[in-house]
Coordinates of C-alpha atoms in Angstrom, one line a residue:
X1 CA 11.5 2.7 85.9
X2 CA 13.6 1.2 88.6
X3 CA 16.6 3.1 87.5
X4 CA 14.8 6.4 87.2
X5 CA 13.1 6.3 90.6
X6 CA 16.2 4.9 92.4
X7 CA 18.2 7.9 91.2
X8 CA 15.5 10.6 90.8
X9 CA 17.6 12.6 88.3
X10 CA 16.8 16.0 87.0
X11 CA 17.9 14.8 83.5
X12 CA 17.4 11.3 82.2
X13 CA 18.1 10.0 78.7
X14 CA 16.4 6.7 77.7
X15 CA 17.6 5.2 74.4
X16 CA 15.3 2.4 73.4
X17 CA 14.6 0.7 70.0
X18 CA 11.3 1.7 68.2
X19 CA 8.5 -0.4 69.6
X20 CA 10.0 -0.9 73.0
X21 CA 7.5 1.3 74.8
X22 CA 9.1 4.7 75.4
X23 CA 5.8 6.5 75.4
X24 CA 4.4 4.2 78.1
X25 CA 7.5 4.6 80.2
X26 CA 7.4 8.4 80.0
X27 CA 3.7 8.7 80.8
X28 CA 4.1 6.3 83.7
X29 CA 6.9 8.4 85.1
X30 CA 4.8 11.5 84.6
X31 CA 1.8 10.1 86.4
X32 CA 4.0 9.0 89.3
X33 CA 5.7 12.4 89.6
X34 CA 2.3 14.1 89.5
X35 CA 1.0 11.9 92.3
X36 CA 4.1 12.6 94.4
X37 CA 3.7 16.4 93.8
X38 CA 7.2 16.5 92.4
X39 CA 5.8 18.3 89.3
X40 CA 2.7 20.3 88.6
X41 CA 2.7 20.5 84.8
X42 CA 4.0 18.5 81.8
X43 CA 5.4 19.7 78.5
X44 CA 5.8 17.2 75.7
X45 CA 8.1 18.2 72.8
X46 CA 7.7 16.1 69.6
X47 CA 9.1 16.3 66.1
X48 CA 5.8 16.7 64.2
X49 CA 2.3 17.9 64.5
X50 CA 0.9 14.4 64.1
X51 CA 3.0 13.1 67.0
X52 CA 1.7 15.9 69.3
X53 CA -1.8 14.5 68.8
X54 CA -0.5 10.9 69.2
X55 CA 1.0 11.9 72.6
X56 CA -2.1 13.6 73.7
X57 CA -4.2 10.6 72.9
X58 CA -1.8 8.2 74.7
X59 CA -1.7 10.6 77.7
X60 CA -5.5 10.7 77.8
X61 CA -5.6 6.9 78.1
X62 CA -3.2 7.2 81.1
X63 CA -5.5 9.8 82.7
X64 CA -3.3 12.8 81.9
X65 CA -5.0 15.6 79.9
X66 CA -2.6 17.1 77.4
X67 CA -3.4 20.0 75.0
X68 CA -1.9 19.3 71.5
X69 CA -3.1 22.6 70.1
X70 CA -1.1 24.8 72.4
X71 CA 1.5 27.3 71.0
X72 CA 3.6 30.0 72.5
X73 CA 1.5 32.7 70.9
X74 CA -1.7 31.3 72.2
X75 CA -1.2 32.3 75.8
X76 CA -2.9 30.3 78.7
X77 CA -4.6 27.0 78.0
X78 CA -7.7 25.5 79.6
X79 CA -7.4 24.6 83.3
X80 CA -8.7 21.2 82.4
X81 CA -5.2 20.4 81.0
X82 CA -2.3 19.2 83.0
X83 CA 0.2 19.7 80.2
X84 CA 0.8 20.8 76.6
X85 CA 2.4 19.2 73.5
X86 CA 4.5 21.3 71.2
X87 CA 7.0 20.7 68.3
X88 CA 10.7 21.6 68.3
X89 CA 10.0 24.1 65.5
X90 CA 7.2 25.7 67.7
X91 CA 9.6 26.0 70.6
X92 CA 12.1 27.8 68.3
X93 CA 9.5 30.3 67.2
X94 CA 8.9 31.6 70.7
X95 CA 11.4 30.1 73.2
X96 CA 10.8 32.9 75.8
X97 CA 7.0 32.1 76.1
X98 CA 7.8 28.5 76.8
X99 CA 10.5 29.5 79.3
X100 CA 8.0 31.7 81.2
X101 CA 5.5 28.8 81.3
X102 CA 8.2 26.4 82.5
X103 CA 9.3 28.8 85.3
X104 CA 5.7 29.4 86.5
X105 CA 5.2 25.7 87.4
X106 CA 7.2 22.7 88.5
X107 CA 7.4 21.2 85.0
X108 CA 8.4 17.8 83.6
X109 CA 9.6 18.3 80.0
X110 CA 9.4 15.1 77.9
X111 CA 11.7 15.5 74.9
X112 CA 10.5 12.9 72.4
X113 CA 13.1 11.8 69.8
X114 CA 15.4 14.3 71.4
X115 CA 18.0 14.0 68.6
X116 CA 15.7 16.4 66.6
X117 CA 16.8 19.2 69.0
X118 CA 20.1 19.1 67.1
X119 CA 18.5 19.5 63.7
X120 CA 19.5 23.1 63.7
X121 CA 21.7 25.2 66.0
X122 CA 18.8 27.6 66.6
X123 CA 16.5 24.7 67.6
X124 CA 19.0 23.4 70.1
X125 CA 19.5 26.9 71.6
X126 CA 15.8 27.4 71.8
X127 CA 15.2 24.1 73.6
X128 CA 18.0 24.9 76.0
X129 CA 16.6 28.4 76.7
X130 CA 13.0 27.3 77.0
X131 CA 13.5 24.3 79.3
X132 CA 16.6 25.1 81.3
X133 CA 14.4 26.0 84.4
X134 CA 12.4 22.7 84.2
X135 CA 12.2 20.7 87.4
X136 CA 12.7 17.4 85.5
X137 CA 13.7 16.6 81.9
X138 CA 13.1 13.2 80.4
X139 CA 14.7 12.7 77.0
X140 CA 13.7 9.8 74.7
X141 CA 15.1 8.5 71.5
X142 CA 15.4 5.3 69.5
X143 CA 18.2 6.7 67.3
X144 CA 20.5 9.0 69.2
X145 CA 23.2 9.1 66.4
X146 CA 23.3 11.9 63.9
X147 CA 25.6 12.6 60.9
X148 CA 26.3 16.2 62.1
X149 CA 28.1 17.4 65.2
X150 CA 25.4 19.7 66.6
X151 CA 25.3 18.9 70.4
X152 CA 21.9 17.7 71.6
X153 CA 20.6 19.8 74.6
X154 CA 20.5 18.2 78.0
X155 CA 22.4 15.2 76.8
X156 CA 25.7 14.2 78.5
X157 CA 28.8 13.7 76.4
X158 CA 31.8 11.8 77.7
X159 CA 35.1 10.9 76.0
X160 CA 35.5 7.3 74.9
X161 CA 38.7 5.3 75.0
X162 CA 40.1 7.4 72.1
X163 CA 39.0 10.7 73.6
X164 CA 36.1 11.2 71.2
X165 CA 33.0 12.8 73.0
X166 CA 30.0 10.5 72.6
X167 CA 26.5 10.7 74.0
X168 CA 25.9 8.8 77.2
X169 CA 22.5 7.3 77.9
X170 CA 21.1 6.7 81.4
X171 CA 19.4 3.5 80.1
X172 CA 19.8 1.7 76.8
X173 CA 17.6 -1.0 75.4
X174 CA 18.7 -1.9 71.9
X175 CA 17.0 -3.9 69.1
X176 CA 19.0 -7.0 69.7
X177 CA 18.0 -7.0 73.4
X178 CA 14.4 -6.3 72.5
X179 CA 14.4 -9.1 69.9
X180 CA 15.7 -11.6 72.5
X181 CA 12.9 -10.5 74.8
X182 CA 10.3 -10.9 72.0
X183 CA 9.4 -7.2 72.4
X184 CA 10.0 -6.5 68.7
X185 CA 9.7 -8.4 65.5
X186 CA 12.5 -10.0 63.5
X187 CA 13.1 -8.1 60.3
X188 CA 13.7 -9.7 56.9
X189 CA 15.3 -7.3 54.4
X190 CA 14.4 -8.3 50.8
X191 CA 17.0 -6.7 48.5
X192 CA 16.4 -6.3 44.8
X193 CA 18.9 -5.4 42.2
X194 CA 18.7 -5.3 38.3
X195 CA 19.8 -3.5 35.2
X196 CA 19.3 0.3 35.0
X197 CA 19.6 2.6 32.0
X198 CA 19.5 6.4 32.1
X199 CA 20.6 9.5 30.1
X200 CA 22.9 12.0 31.7
X201 CA 22.7 15.8 31.4
X202 CA 25.5 15.6 28.8
X203 CA 23.3 13.3 26.7
X204 CA 25.3 10.1 27.4
X205 CA 23.3 6.9 27.8
X206 CA 24.5 4.8 30.7
X207 CA 23.7 1.3 31.8
X208 CA 24.7 -0.2 35.2
X209 CA 23.6 -2.9 37.6
X210 CA 22.1 -1.7 40.9
X211 CA 24.3 -2.8 43.8
X212 CA 27.6 -3.3 41.9
X213 CA 30.5 -1.0 42.9
X214 CA 29.8 2.4 41.3
X215 CA 30.8 6.0 41.8
X216 CA 28.7 8.1 44.1
X217 CA 27.0 9.8 41.2
X218 CA 26.3 6.6 39.3
X219 CA 24.9 5.0 42.4
X220 CA 22.5 7.9 43.0
X221 CA 21.4 7.8 39.3
X222 CA 20.9 4.0 39.4
X223 CA 18.8 4.3 42.6
X224 CA 16.7 7.1 41.1
X225 CA 16.2 5.1 37.9
X226 CA 15.1 2.1 40.0
X227 CA 12.6 4.2 41.9
X228 CA 11.2 5.8 38.8
X229 CA 7.5 4.6 38.6
X230 CA 7.6 4.6 34.8
X231 CA 10.2 1.8 34.7
X232 CA 9.8 -1.9 35.5
X233 CA 11.7 -2.1 38.7
X234 CA 9.1 -0.5 41.0
X235 CA 6.1 -2.3 39.6
X236 CA 8.0 -5.6 40.0
X237 CA 9.1 -4.9 43.6
X238 CA 5.6 -3.6 44.6
X239 CA 4.1 -6.8 43.2
X240 CA 6.6 -8.9 45.1
X241 CA 5.9 -6.9 48.3
X242 CA 2.2 -7.5 47.9
X243 CA 2.8 -11.3 47.5
X244 CA 4.7 -11.1 50.8
X245 CA 1.9 -9.2 52.4
X246 CA -0.6 -11.8 51.2
X247 CA 1.5 -14.5 52.8
X248 CA 1.8 -12.6 56.1
X249 CA -2.0 -11.9 56.1
X250 CA -2.6 -15.7 56.0
X251 CA -1.3 -15.7 59.6
X252 CA -1.9 -12.1 60.6
X253 CA -5.2 -11.1 58.9
X254 CA -5.0 -7.4 59.5
X255 CA -1.3 -7.0 58.6
X256 CA -0.6 -3.8 56.5
X257 CA 2.0 -2.5 54.2
X258 CA 3.7 0.9 53.8
X259 CA 5.6 2.4 50.9
X260 CA 7.9 5.3 51.9
X261 CA 8.3 7.6 48.9
X262 CA 10.7 10.5 48.1
X263 CA 8.1 13.0 47.0
X264 CA 4.4 13.6 46.4
X265 CA 4.5 12.8 42.7
X266 CA 6.2 9.5 43.2
X267 CA 3.8 8.7 46.1
X268 CA 0.8 9.2 43.8
X269 CA 2.4 7.1 41.1
X270 CA 3.2 4.3 43.5
X271 CA -0.4 4.4 44.7
X272 CA -1.7 4.0 41.1
X273 CA 0.6 1.0 40.6
X274 CA -0.6 -0.6 43.8
X275 CA -4.2 -0.1 42.7
X276 CA -3.4 -1.9 39.4
X277 CA -1.7 -4.7 41.3
X278 CA -4.2 -5.2 44.1
X279 CA -7.4 -3.8 42.7
X280 CA -7.8 -1.6 45.9
X281 CA -6.9 2.0 46.3
X282 CA -4.3 2.5 49.0
X283 CA -4.3 5.2 51.6
X284 CA -2.0 8.1 50.5
X285 CA -0.5 10.5 53.1
X286 CA 1.3 13.4 51.5
X287 CA 1.9 16.0 54.2
X288 CA 2.1 16.7 58.0
X289 CA -1.4 18.1 58.3
X290 CA -4.5 17.3 60.4
X291 CA -6.1 15.5 57.5
X292 CA -3.0 13.4 57.1
X293 CA -3.1 12.5 60.8
X294 CA -6.7 11.4 60.5
X295 CA -5.8 9.2 57.4
X296 CA -3.0 7.5 59.3
X297 CA -5.3 7.0 62.3
X298 CA -8.0 5.6 60.1
X299 CA -5.6 3.2 58.4
X300 CA -4.2 2.1 61.7
X301 CA -7.7 1.0 62.9
X302 CA -8.7 -0.6 59.6
X303 CA -7.6 -3.8 57.8
X304 CA -6.7 -2.1 54.5
X305 CA -3.7 -3.5 52.8
X306 CA -1.5 -0.6 51.8
X307 CA -0.5 3.0 52.7
X308 CA 1.8 5.2 50.7
X309 CA 3.5 8.1 52.5
X310 CA 6.2 10.8 52.0
X311 CA 8.6 10.7 54.9
X312 CA 6.2 11.7 57.7
X313 CA 5.5 8.1 58.7
X314 CA 9.2 7.4 59.1
X315 CA 9.4 8.2 62.8
X316 CA 7.3 7.9 65.9
X317 CA 4.0 7.2 64.2
X318 CA 2.3 4.2 65.8
X319 CA 0.7 1.8 63.3
X320 CA 1.4 -1.5 65.0
X321 CA -0.1 -3.6 62.2
X322 CA 2.5 -2.5 59.7
X323 CA 4.4 -5.7 58.7
X324 CA 5.6 -5.1 55.2
X325 CA 7.5 -2.1 53.9
X326 CA 9.0 -0.8 50.7
X327 CA 11.9 1.6 51.1
X328 CA 11.3 3.7 47.9
X329 CA 13.1 6.9 48.9
X330 CA 16.4 8.5 47.9
X331 CA 17.0 9.6 51.5
X332 CA 19.7 7.2 52.8
X333 CA 21.2 8.5 56.0
X334 CA 21.5 5.9 58.9
X335 CA 19.2 8.0 61.1
X336 CA 16.3 8.0 58.5
X337 CA 16.8 4.4 57.7
X338 CA 16.6 3.4 61.4
X339 CA 13.5 5.5 61.9
X340 CA 11.8 4.1 58.8
X341 CA 12.5 0.4 59.7
X342 CA 11.3 1.3 63.2
X343 CA 7.8 1.5 61.8
X344 CA 7.7 -2.2 61.2
X345 CA 9.3 -3.7 64.3
X346 CA 6.6 -3.1 66.9
X347 CA 5.3 -6.5 68.0
X348 CA 1.8 -7.2 69.2
X349 CA 2.2 -10.9 69.9
X350 CA 5.0 -13.4 69.7
X351 CA 6.0 -14.8 66.3
X352 CA 5.1 -11.8 64.1
X353 CA 7.7 -11.1 61.4
X354 CA 8.4 -7.9 59.5
X355 CA 9.7 -7.6 55.9
X356 CA 11.3 -4.5 54.3
X357 CA 11.9 -4.4 50.6
X358 CA 14.8 -2.2 49.5
X359 CA 17.1 -1.5 46.6
X360 CA 20.5 -3.3 46.6
X361 CA 22.4 -0.1 47.3
X362 CA 25.6 -0.6 49.4
X363 CA 24.9 1.8 52.2
X364 CA 21.3 0.6 52.6
X365 CA 22.5 -3.0 52.7
X366 CA 25.1 -2.0 55.3
X367 CA 22.4 -0.4 57.5
X368 CA 20.3 -3.5 57.2
X369 CA 23.1 -5.8 58.2
X370 CA 23.9 -3.8 61.3
X371 CA 20.4 -3.5 62.8
X372 CA 21.6 -4.7 66.2
X373 CA 24.6 -2.3 66.5
X374 CA 24.1 0.4 69.1
X375 CA 25.3 3.8 67.9
X376 CA 25.9 7.0 69.9
X377 CA 26.1 10.6 68.8
X378 CA 29.7 11.4 68.2
X379 CA 30.7 15.1 68.4
X380 CA 34.0 14.9 66.7
X381 CA 36.7 12.5 65.4
X382 CA 40.0 12.3 67.2
X383 CA 43.0 13.0 65.0
X384 CA 45.8 10.8 66.5
X385 CA 48.7 11.4 64.1
X386 CA 49.7 13.1 61.0
X387 CA 48.6 10.2 58.8
X388 CA 45.1 10.5 60.3
X389 CA 44.5 14.0 59.0
X390 CA 43.1 12.9 55.7
X391 CA 40.7 10.4 57.4
X392 CA 39.4 13.2 59.6
X393 CA 39.0 15.5 56.6
X394 CA 37.1 12.8 54.9
X395 CA 34.8 12.4 57.9
X396 CA 34.1 16.2 57.8
X397 CA 33.4 16.0 54.1
X398 CA 31.0 13.1 54.6
X399 CA 29.2 15.0 57.3
X400 CA 28.9 18.0 55.0
X401 CA 27.5 15.8 52.2
X402 CA 25.0 13.9 54.4
X403 CA 21.8 15.5 55.4
X404 CA 18.9 14.6 57.7
X405 CA 16.6 16.4 55.3
X406 CA 15.6 15.2 51.8
X407 CA 18.4 14.6 49.4
X408 CA 19.3 17.5 47.1
X409 CA 20.8 15.2 44.5
X410 CA 17.8 15.6 42.2
X411 CA 18.6 19.3 41.7
X412 CA 22.3 18.8 41.3
X413 CA 22.2 15.8 38.9
X414 CA 19.5 16.2 36.3
X415 CA 19.1 13.0 34.3
X416 CA 16.4 11.0 32.4
X417 CA 15.5 7.4 33.4
X418 CA 15.3 5.2 30.4
X419 CA 14.4 1.8 31.8
X420 CA 14.8 -0.6 34.6
X421 CA 14.5 -4.3 35.3
X422 CA 14.2 -5.9 38.8
X423 CA 15.8 -9.2 39.9
X424 CA 15.7 -10.7 43.3
X425 CA 19.1 -10.3 45.0
X426 CA 19.1 -11.7 48.5
X427 CA 17.6 -11.7 52.0
X428 CA 19.4 -10.0 54.8
X429 CA 18.6 -11.3 58.3
X430 CA 20.4 -11.1 61.6
X431 CA 23.6 -10.0 59.9
X432 CA 23.6 -12.9 57.5
X433 CA 22.7 -13.1 53.8
X434 CA 20.6 -15.7 52.1
X435 CA 19.8 -16.3 48.5
X436 CA 20.3 -18.6 45.5
X437 CA 23.2 -18.7 43.1
X438 CA 22.7 -17.1 39.7
X439 CA 20.1 -14.5 38.7
X440 CA 16.7 -15.0 40.4
X441 CA 13.9 -13.6 38.3
X442 CA 10.9 -11.8 39.8
X443 CA 8.0 -14.2 40.0
X444 CA 10.2 -17.4 39.9
X445 CA 10.0 -20.3 42.4
X446 CA 13.4 -19.3 43.7
X447 CA 12.0 -15.9 44.7
X448 CA 8.9 -17.5 46.3
X449 CA 11.2 -19.6 48.5
X450 CA 11.7 -16.3 50.5
X451 CA 8.5 -14.4 49.8
X452 CA 6.5 -17.4 51.0
X453 CA 8.1 -17.5 54.5
X454 CA 5.2 -17.8 57.1
X455 CA 4.2 -14.6 58.8
X456 CA 4.3 -16.1 62.3
X457 CA 7.8 -17.5 63.3
X458 CA 10.2 -17.0 66.2
X459 CA 13.5 -15.4 65.4
X460 CA 15.4 -18.7 65.5
X461 CA 12.8 -20.3 63.3
X462 CA 13.3 -17.6 60.7
X463 CA 17.0 -18.2 60.6
X464 CA 16.7 -22.0 60.4
X465 CA 14.1 -21.7 57.6
X466 CA 16.3 -19.3 55.6
X467 CA 19.2 -21.7 55.9
X468 CA 17.0 -24.7 54.9
X469 CA 15.4 -23.0 51.8
X470 CA 18.8 -21.8 50.6
X471 CA 20.5 -25.2 51.0
X472 CA 17.5 -27.2 49.7
X473 CA 17.5 -25.2 46.5
X474 CA 21.2 -25.7 46.2
X475 CA 20.7 -29.5 46.5
X476 CA 18.0 -29.4 43.9
X477 CA 20.3 -27.6 41.5
X478 CA 23.1 -30.1 42.1
X479 CA 20.7 -32.9 41.3
X480 CA 19.5 -31.2 38.2
X481 CA 23.0 -30.4 36.9
X482 CA 24.5 -33.9 37.6
X483 CA 26.3 -34.5 34.3
X484 CA 30.1 -34.0 34.2
X485 CA 29.6 -31.1 31.7
X486 CA 27.3 -29.3 34.1
X487 CA 29.4 -29.9 37.1
X488 CA 32.3 -28.1 35.6
X489 CA 30.2 -25.4 33.9
X490 CA 31.6 -21.9 34.1
X491 CA 30.2 -19.7 36.9
X492 CA 30.1 -16.0 36.2
X493 CA 32.2 -13.7 38.4
X494 CA 29.3 -11.9 39.9
X495 CA 27.6 -15.3 40.8
X496 CA 30.8 -16.5 42.4
X497 CA 31.3 -13.3 44.4
X498 CA 27.7 -13.3 45.6
X499 CA 27.9 -16.9 46.8
X500 CA 31.2 -16.2 48.6
X501 CA 29.9 -13.0 50.2
X502 CA 26.8 -14.9 51.4
X503 CA 28.9 -17.7 52.9
X504 CA 31.2 -15.2 54.7
X505 CA 28.3 -13.2 56.1
X506 CA 26.6 -16.4 57.3
X507 CA 29.7 -17.4 59.1
X508 CA 30.1 -14.0 60.6
X509 CA 26.5 -14.1 61.9
X510 CA 27.2 -17.6 63.4
X511 CA 30.3 -16.2 65.1
X512 CA 28.2 -13.3 66.5
X513 CA 25.7 -15.8 68.0
X514 CA 28.6 -17.8 69.4
X515 CA 30.7 -15.0 70.9
X516 CA 28.5 -11.9 71.0
X517 CA 31.1 -10.0 68.9
X518 CA 29.3 -7.4 66.5
X519 CA 29.4 -8.3 62.8
X520 CA 31.3 -5.1 62.0
X521 CA 34.1 -5.9 64.5
X522 CA 34.4 -9.4 63.1
X523 CA 34.7 -8.2 59.5
X524 CA 37.3 -5.6 60.6
X525 CA 39.3 -8.3 62.4
X526 CA 39.2 -10.5 59.3
X527 CA 40.4 -7.6 57.1
X528 CA 43.3 -6.9 59.5
X529 CA 44.4 -10.5 59.5
X530 CA 43.8 -11.3 55.8
X531 CA 44.2 -7.9 54.2
X532 CA 42.1 -6.5 51.4
X533 CA 39.2 -4.1 51.2
X534 CA 35.6 -4.4 52.5
X535 CA 33.7 -7.5 51.6
X536 CA 31.5 -5.7 49.1
X537 CA 34.5 -5.0 46.8
X538 CA 36.8 -7.9 47.8
X539 CA 38.0 -10.4 45.3
X540 CA 37.1 -14.1 45.3
X541 CA 40.5 -15.1 46.7
X542 CA 40.3 -12.5 49.5
X543 CA 36.8 -13.7 50.4
X544 CA 37.9 -17.3 50.4
X545 CA 40.8 -16.5 52.6
X546 CA 38.5 -14.8 55.1
X547 CA 36.1 -17.8 55.1
X548 CA 38.9 -20.2 55.9
X549 CA 40.2 -17.9 58.6
X550 CA 36.9 -17.6 60.4
X551 CA 36.4 -21.4 60.1
X552 CA 39.8 -21.7 61.7
X553 CA 38.7 -19.4 64.6
X554 CA 35.7 -21.6 65.1
X555 CA 37.7 -24.8 65.2
X556 CA 40.2 -23.4 67.7
X557 CA 37.4 -22.1 69.9
X558 CA 35.7 -25.5 69.9
X559 CA 39.0 -27.3 70.7

């Protein structure tokens, strides 16, 4: 607020983590500009129909009447309204009508989740045409980065130190900052792996472990097999998530859970599984319609346990009591992941924790471990020399393969899921990894060490408790296996690698708290000094070398 009114800019981009209060900020600015007669009218542009209504309800509480039913074809709206709420798609249908309205009045345009203006070139062009005459434009987003290079209208881009154009925010308030201010909840990511079996289009039967290094196609097949409601993985993970929700509700009685599904058939199947597990029928939200909006609003005001939705609850929808989530969708872009996790971080009082259950898929685990990293929208990659050409080409290929819409892999890779088993893999928190050595079965005491974490804890208490439960279980195992034969017993390769990766990630997290250096930067520095690939595919010797190196850094910094 201070920044905005000290500069009084025509364009202002606020990048703030979900749950930080962007709506309150925008409506407070709007009310002040109206009182100063700087503007006469307000236009809110939102991604979905549901969010139009949500904005209108929030504006009404602030004393600003907004019409959420307005469209360019409708013509004039009632004089009782000070503004209108429209969608980006609606602006694209009739940009000229919106431009005429914008020209007639001194208009403040609030562009909610403005990165959606880059969803299609036509959308961006329509937004630019419609609102170029606006007196003021206030752009809001929690996730400004995109996987494409479509420029976002009314956003400033400036070259970084390598000459790559990146979006520039007028004010940034990231998740790490908000967590330190107790504005958002700490998030525990509960990762589950397990054995998957499926039959390919060629008739070959394939078995693989979720989370192990696989080809892109095999990873996609393994993920889809895990999410198949007919297997054992989803029922096991949903049961574990319900146990976690029960623990959270001991301290937060109205806490709710959300399952994000890929499609309507899966959503209905997951709802049936939850009814079997809990005995209660969950709320099911299948499409972006008025009835769906009412169901979400009803769920938000109730104390029901679970809601199952297809995508539409992934962004902007305000259900503050959501505390446990299950990421059960094949959509795995960083933008969608950040939006989905944003549904669970909104804090109502200090000490509330959030838990998100997800498959042990490398890219999802990577997103989870980098929650605090601030990303900007990059328009292109700089090619610095001849040897960099292939890297640039790979970036372009990745951009072409990634999509903000639902994945098309299902149509391209027909297969038949044959069976799946879930095992608890690890907890990711604050860039570190916590778990027990060996295979942890669903329903075991080892799993409950983490599912039973209290629902009211400060961020530092969560970290200390995770360390304690991991080390306490390790001490118990050492006491149990105290004979010489047991001490020297063989440890499987995957157990050894898992333990080393957890130790390395824990040290990197500690280094972050000590120096403020992002986890990704530290991992990259270790790779430069010690050599070898990313930690996910590094050998035991390479991981051990990096562990010794970062310990050496810590010793030198202490001295």
